[in-house]
Amino acid sequence: MKCRSKKSIKLTKFGKIFFSSIALVIIGIFSIVFQSGNDDSNDKYIFEINYPKLQNKAIAKAIKKYIDEKKENFVKETEKYEIDDLENDSNFKYEFLSDYEISDASTVIGVHININEYTGGAHYIKEDKSYYFDKEREEEITIKDILENDNSLEKLSNKAFYYVMKYGEDNNLSFDEVWVNDGTRADYVNYNYFNLLDDGLEIVFVPYQVSCYADGYIHIVIPYGDLLGIIKDNYIPKEEKEEVPRRSVEDFKDKKLIAFTFDDGPSGNTDKLLDHLDEHNARVTFFVMGNRVLKYRDIVKRAYDMGNLIGSHTYSHKNLLHLSKYETMKEIYLTDKNIQSIINITPIYLRPPYGNIDANIRSIANRGIIMWDLDTEDWKNKNKNKIVDYIVNNAHDGGIVLLHDLYEVSVDAALEAMEILEEKNYAFVTIEEMIRIKEIELDNDKNYYRFID
Ligand code: ZN
């Protein structure tokens, strides 16, 4: 759908007259509905103000002050206008309407004041202001107070961009990426209207902020699972979660560590690998495809329950460097969603297809970027002995081996290499175990090719 650009909303004279007549009809209806509350309305003005009723007197007072000042300014401004300039119609009245909404689903109460001013023309001028109140701390807070740290706003902005674009797509509104980017930019003023709901953080974008006026308010809900590390823990409802199986690091302290990683799966061959891992006291990492995991959900679940690590290899193996911001997000976030639906966790490691990534994509991914330093080229040579020899001859402490569980030969080669390396004091660990044992402070702005002390 095309709509007027947000910079050119000047109406023609004809437009003014046309819309004013519509507005007059609306006023007619409003004056009946709101009759009871028209305290100081008169020949020139309609005032309809609902002050929120709140237990906390300080906040109630601050809100009343805000509305009253707005009203005062409105009167001052409109007194300057010549009413003849707008309409010759004696029925014309200026309007000042103020209403509110309260959200109270978590530790935070939100009070949203919505003021509509009418001074003629096509639209009411809308103004939204929200107040937030932390129930436990008993004080007023802002979005800044619920965010984890200084980098959180940038991360929240990425999530918001994605969910707004998705909203547009789901509702057949072709949102303009540039406009959405602007309205969701990492600036606190873009995030003044939010609610902490039971299932996620709701962010409301006012008309024009991310799309056409006609689209109205855009409500998105970012699930809490997407907000770990972005908003503070105490604002995330506690959920009973199964403990992630973790092996004790003590067993591996005097060993050389190597991480076998399997890309592009899962596949029918993955089960064979899982069947034999215990024989080598091994756990491995799977960088799975988002578009395959639902088909092989039992394998993903089995691998995870055994204590293997499930990382993301994106949705459909595209070169991320060639995609738009929204397309990149879809590749990463849709994979998260599918994995989440199987094992109830969001993968915290990503291996970009072809190893292609840049700073922007790292910021969107916001997780550990894991490359490899032992490339078996199994997909090319499909020769078990070659693969085994390569791994055994190049293995080193902290190494990351790249394999693909799409091929049975790769699975066989991995197991055979493990058998040989076991004799050489190697232990086979996941990426997560490697990081934990080597006490590495992961930096999401870096690519990791190996883990050497
Ligand atoms: Zn791949």
mmCIF file of N, CA and C in Angstrom, residues 247-255 257 427 429-440 453:
data_model
loop_
_atom_site.group_PDB
_atom_site.id
_atom_site.type_symbol
_atom_site.label_atom_id
_atom_site.label_comp_id
_atom_site.label_asym_id
_atom_site.label_seq_id
_atom_site.Cartn_x
_atom_site.Cartn_y
_atom_site.Cartn_z
ATOM 1 N N ARG A 247 28.344 -30.908 31.773
ATOM 2 C CA ARG A 247 29.334 -31.837 32.307
ATOM 3 C C ARG A 247 30.273 -31.067 33.230
ATOM 4 N N SER A 248 30.844 -31.780 34.162
ATOM 5 C CA SER A 248 31.777 -31.117 35.084
ATOM 6 C C SER A 248 33.079 -30.808 34.359
ATOM 7 N N VAL A 249 33.588 -29.583 34.541
ATOM 8 C CA VAL A 249 34.805 -29.183 33.820
ATOM 9 C C VAL A 249 36.053 -29.838 34.414
ATOM 10 N N GLU A 250 35.941 -30.281 35.670
ATOM 11 C CA GLU A 250 37.100 -30.848 36.370
ATOM 12 C C GLU A 250 37.735 -32.013 35.588
ATOM 13 N N ASP A 251 36.868 -32.827 34.960
ATOM 14 C CA ASP A 251 37.342 -34.014 34.242
ATOM 15 C C ASP A 251 38.288 -33.683 33.085
ATOM 16 N N PHE A 252 38.244 -32.446 32.626
ATOM 17 C CA PHE A 252 38.979 -32.131 31.394
ATOM 18 C C PHE A 252 40.176 -31.211 31.620
ATOM 19 N N LYS A 253 40.460 -30.910 32.868
ATOM 20 C CA LYS A 253 41.481 -29.894 33.167
ATOM 21 C C LYS A 253 42.866 -30.243 32.611
ATOM 22 N N ASP A 254 43.213 -31.533 32.665
ATOM 23 C CA ASP A 254 44.566 -31.903 32.205
ATOM 24 C C ASP A 254 44.567 -32.467 30.784
ATOM 25 N N LYS A 255 43.498 -32.240 30.067
ATOM 26 C CA LYS A 255 43.385 -32.782 28.705
ATOM 27 C C LYS A 255 43.599 -31.682 27.668
ATOM 28 N N LEU A 257 41.926 -30.025 24.543
ATOM 29 C CA LEU A 257 40.501 -29.918 24.193
ATOM 30 C C LEU A 257 40.324 -29.675 22.699
ATOM 31 N N ALA A 427 40.264 -34.504 24.762
ATOM 32 C CA ALA A 427 38.867 -34.632 25.183
ATOM 33 C C ALA A 427 38.014 -33.870 24.172
ATOM 34 N N VAL A 429 34.869 -31.755 23.387
ATOM 35 C CA VAL A 429 33.957 -30.874 24.135
ATOM 36 C C VAL A 429 33.130 -30.014 23.178
ATOM 37 N N THR A 430 32.045 -29.481 23.711
ATOM 38 C CA THR A 430 31.246 -28.538 22.918
ATOM 39 C C THR A 430 31.933 -27.169 22.975
ATOM 40 N N ILE A 431 31.467 -26.268 22.117
ATOM 41 C CA ILE A 431 31.991 -24.891 22.135
ATOM 42 C C ILE A 431 31.743 -24.255 23.506
ATOM 43 N N GLU A 432 30.572 -24.517 24.032
ATOM 44 C CA GLU A 432 30.214 -23.935 25.338
ATOM 45 C C GLU A 432 31.142 -24.474 26.429
ATOM 46 N N GLU A 433 31.436 -25.772 26.384
ATOM 47 C CA GLU A 433 32.340 -26.357 27.380
ATOM 48 C C GLU A 433 33.756 -25.808 27.224
ATOM 49 N N MET A 434 34.180 -25.689 25.987
ATOM 50 C CA MET A 434 35.521 -25.146 25.717
ATOM 51 C C MET A 434 35.662 -23.752 26.333
ATOM 52 N N ILE A 435 34.658 -22.928 26.103
ATOM 53 C CA ILE A 435 34.689 -21.545 26.604
ATOM 54 C C ILE A 435 34.693 -21.538 28.135
ATOM 55 N N ARG A 436 33.911 -22.440 28.696
ATOM 56 C CA ARG A 436 33.803 -22.518 30.155
ATOM 57 C C ARG A 436 35.117 -23.018 30.768
ATOM 58 N N ILE A 437 35.675 -24.091 30.182
ATOM 59 C CA ILE A 437 36.883 -24.679 30.751
ATOM 60 C C ILE A 437 38.064 -23.719 30.615
ATOM 61 N N LYS A 438 38.140 -23.048 29.491
ATOM 62 C CA LYS A 438 39.254 -22.130 29.261
ATOM 63 C C LYS A 438 38.992 -20.733 29.833
ATOM 64 N N GLU A 439 37.847 -20.603 30.499
ATOM 65 C CA GLU A 439 37.473 -19.340 31.161
ATOM 66 C C GLU A 439 37.615 -18.149 30.227
ATOM 67 N N ILE A 440 36.978 -18.284 29.071
ATOM 68 C CA ILE A 440 37.046 -17.201 28.082
ATOM 69 C C ILE A 440 35.846 -16.281 28.256
ATOM 70 N N ASP A 453 44.919 -20.571 24.563
ATOM 71 C CA ASP A 453 45.192 -19.703 25.732
ATOM 72 C C ASP A 453 46.160 -18.584 25.377
#
